[in-house]
Amino acid sequence: MAEETIFSKIIRKEIPADIIYKDDLVTAFRDINPQAPTHILIIPNKVIPTVRDVTADDEAAMGRLFTVAAQIAREEGVSDDGYRLIVNCGDHGGQEVYHIHMHLVGGRRLGRMLPQT
Ligand code: AMP
């Protein structure tokens, strides 16, 4: 069994979060430290720590992350101008919370994908 993080508590509504969507597979809520006018996290309800841990059994939930991201982007009014979906994995990926999550970031021009080194 993978270890739970603060995101499991958000799914179970044990701690407050601005949840904007929930279904049988995924939950979406606003990032507590937004990096852009729209910054939403979409997560599977099942604890999957990282992309490294995804299996074929998770394909429905992983696909749902994308369909829900596209729907939320439309609802937030950022779809036409475009936005970015980010999934960080592990230490070098800059992952802080080990419950896989997709960042939906938009509402401004985001610039280059990676800082230049
Ligand atoms: P990552 O670096 O990809 O693991 O991103 C983790 C994200 O979770 C960060 O953008 C944090 O601001 C966000 N975060 C951490 N705790 C919370 C929380 N309690 N509610 C909403 N977002 C959170």
Short mmCIF file of C-alpha atoms and ligand atoms in Angstrom, two decimals:
data_model
loop_
_atom_site.label_atom_id
_atom_site.label_comp_id
_atom_site.label_asym_id
_atom_site.label_seq_id
_atom_site.Cartn_x
_atom_site.Cartn_y
_atom_site.Cartn_z
CA MET A 1 0.00 0.00 0.00
CA ALA A 2 1.42 3.41 -1.02
CA GLU A 3 1.78 5.97 1.74
CA GLU A 4 -0.87 8.65 1.98
CA THR A 5 -0.09 12.35 1.69
CA ILE A 6 -1.98 15.53 2.46
CA PHE A 7 -3.84 15.04 -0.84
CA SER A 8 -5.66 11.97 0.55
CA LYS A 9 -6.97 14.17 3.36
CA ILE A 10 -8.17 16.68 0.75
CA ILE A 11 -9.99 13.94 -1.17
CA ARG A 12 -11.69 12.80 2.04
CA LYS A 13 -12.43 16.45 2.94
CA GLU A 14 -10.56 16.08 6.24
CA ILE A 15 -8.70 19.31 5.56
CA PRO A 16 -10.01 22.33 3.69
CA ALA A 17 -9.33 22.80 -0.01
CA ASP A 18 -11.08 24.58 -2.84
CA ILE A 19 -12.34 21.42 -4.58
CA ILE A 20 -13.83 22.28 -7.96
CA TYR A 21 -14.47 18.78 -9.34
CA LYS A 22 -14.77 15.22 -8.07
CA ASP A 23 -15.87 11.93 -9.63
CA ASP A 24 -15.24 8.24 -9.07
CA LEU A 25 -11.64 8.42 -10.34
CA VAL A 26 -10.23 11.92 -9.86
CA THR A 27 -10.46 15.07 -7.75
CA ALA A 28 -9.48 18.62 -8.75
CA PHE A 29 -8.77 21.55 -6.44
CA ARG A 30 -7.03 24.92 -6.57
CA ASP A 31 -3.32 24.97 -5.77
CA ILE A 32 -2.65 26.65 -2.42
CA ASN A 33 0.32 28.56 -3.92
CA PRO A 34 -0.81 29.49 -7.45
CA GLN A 35 1.87 30.20 -10.05
CA ALA A 36 -0.58 31.74 -12.53
CA PRO A 37 -4.15 33.15 -12.48
CA THR A 38 -5.44 29.62 -12.98
CA HIS A 39 -3.54 26.88 -11.14
CA ILE A 40 -5.46 23.71 -10.44
CA LEU A 41 -4.29 20.27 -9.36
CA ILE A 42 -6.01 17.18 -10.72
CA ILE A 43 -5.26 13.96 -8.89
CA PRO A 44 -6.39 10.34 -8.96
CA ASN A 45 -8.47 9.35 -5.93
CA LYS A 46 -6.23 6.30 -5.60
CA VAL A 47 -2.83 6.92 -4.03
CA ILE A 48 -0.23 6.57 -6.78
CA PRO A 49 3.00 8.20 -5.57
CA THR A 50 4.67 9.03 -8.91
CA VAL A 51 4.55 8.38 -12.64
CA ARG A 52 7.05 5.60 -11.91
CA ASP A 53 4.29 3.75 -10.05
CA VAL A 54 1.60 3.91 -12.75
CA THR A 55 0.41 0.53 -14.03
CA ALA A 56 -1.98 -0.59 -16.74
CA ASP A 57 -4.71 -0.76 -14.06
CA ASP A 58 -4.41 3.02 -13.72
CA GLU A 59 -5.01 3.86 -17.38
CA ALA A 60 -8.64 4.90 -16.85
CA ALA A 61 -7.71 7.29 -14.04
CA MET A 62 -4.71 8.67 -15.97
CA GLY A 63 -6.89 9.27 -19.02
CA ARG A 64 -9.50 10.95 -16.83
CA LEU A 65 -6.86 13.45 -15.65
CA PHE A 66 -6.68 14.71 -19.23
CA THR A 67 -10.40 14.81 -19.98
CA VAL A 68 -11.10 16.59 -16.70
CA ALA A 69 -8.21 19.01 -17.31
CA ALA A 70 -9.66 19.92 -20.70
CA GLN A 71 -13.14 20.39 -19.19
CA ILE A 72 -11.87 22.54 -16.30
CA ALA A 73 -9.76 24.63 -18.69
CA ARG A 74 -12.92 25.41 -20.67
CA GLU A 75 -14.86 26.24 -17.50
CA GLU A 76 -12.05 28.48 -16.23
CA GLY A 77 -12.00 30.34 -19.54
CA VAL A 78 -8.36 29.53 -20.35
CA SER A 79 -8.92 26.94 -23.05
CA ASP A 80 -8.91 29.13 -26.13
CA ASP A 81 -5.73 31.02 -25.21
CA GLY A 82 -3.99 27.82 -24.15
CA TYR A 83 -2.50 26.49 -20.96
CA ARG A 84 0.06 24.03 -19.65
CA LEU A 85 -0.33 20.61 -18.02
CA ILE A 86 2.60 19.56 -15.85
CA VAL A 87 3.32 16.30 -14.04
CA ASN A 88 6.50 16.37 -11.97
CA CYS A 89 8.15 13.05 -11.15
CA GLY A 90 10.62 12.45 -8.37
CA ASP A 91 13.53 14.46 -7.09
CA HIS A 92 14.92 15.84 -10.35
CA GLY A 93 11.39 16.49 -11.55
CA GLY A 94 10.82 18.77 -8.57
CA GLN A 95 7.97 16.72 -7.12
CA GLU A 96 7.05 17.80 -3.60
CA VAL A 97 3.88 15.82 -2.89
CA TYR A 98 4.13 12.10 -3.55
CA HIS A 99 0.58 11.59 -4.75
CA ILE A 100 0.65 11.89 -8.53
CA HIS A 101 -0.94 15.13 -9.71
CA MET A 102 -1.41 17.08 -12.89
CA HIS A 103 -0.96 20.86 -12.66
CA LEU A 104 -3.29 22.85 -14.92
CA VAL A 105 -1.69 26.28 -15.25
CA GLY A 106 -2.99 29.13 -17.37
CA GLY A 107 -4.48 32.58 -17.56
CA ARG A 108 -1.27 34.25 -18.71
CA ARG A 109 1.46 33.69 -21.26
CA LEU A 110 3.66 31.07 -19.59
CA GLY A 111 6.87 31.52 -21.54
CA ARG A 112 9.47 28.85 -22.08
CA MET A 113 8.78 25.42 -20.68
CA LEU A 114 12.12 25.18 -18.85
CA PRO A 115 14.41 27.90 -17.57
CA GLN A 116 17.50 28.23 -19.71
CA THR A 117 20.62 26.84 -18.08
P1 AMP B 1 4.75 19.30 -7.03
O1 AMP B 1 5.97 20.14 -6.82
O2 AMP B 1 4.51 18.95 -8.46
O3 AMP B 1 4.74 18.08 -6.11
O4 AMP B 1 3.53 20.22 -6.63
C1 AMP B 1 2.89 20.16 -5.40
C2 AMP B 1 1.87 21.27 -5.40
O5 AMP B 1 0.95 21.05 -4.35
C3 AMP B 1 2.46 22.66 -5.18
O6 AMP B 1 2.13 23.50 -6.29
C4 AMP B 1 1.81 23.13 -3.88
O7 AMP B 1 1.54 24.51 -3.88
C5 AMP B 1 0.54 22.29 -3.86
N1 AMP B 1 -0.01 22.06 -2.54
C6 AMP B 1 0.62 21.59 -1.44
N2 AMP B 1 -0.22 21.49 -0.40
C7 AMP B 1 -1.43 21.89 -0.86
C8 AMP B 1 -2.73 22.02 -0.27
N3 AMP B 1 -2.94 21.70 1.01
N4 AMP B 1 -3.74 22.47 -1.02
C9 AMP B 1 -3.54 22.80 -2.32
N5 AMP B 1 -2.34 22.70 -2.94
C10 AMP B 1 -1.30 22.26 -2.22
#
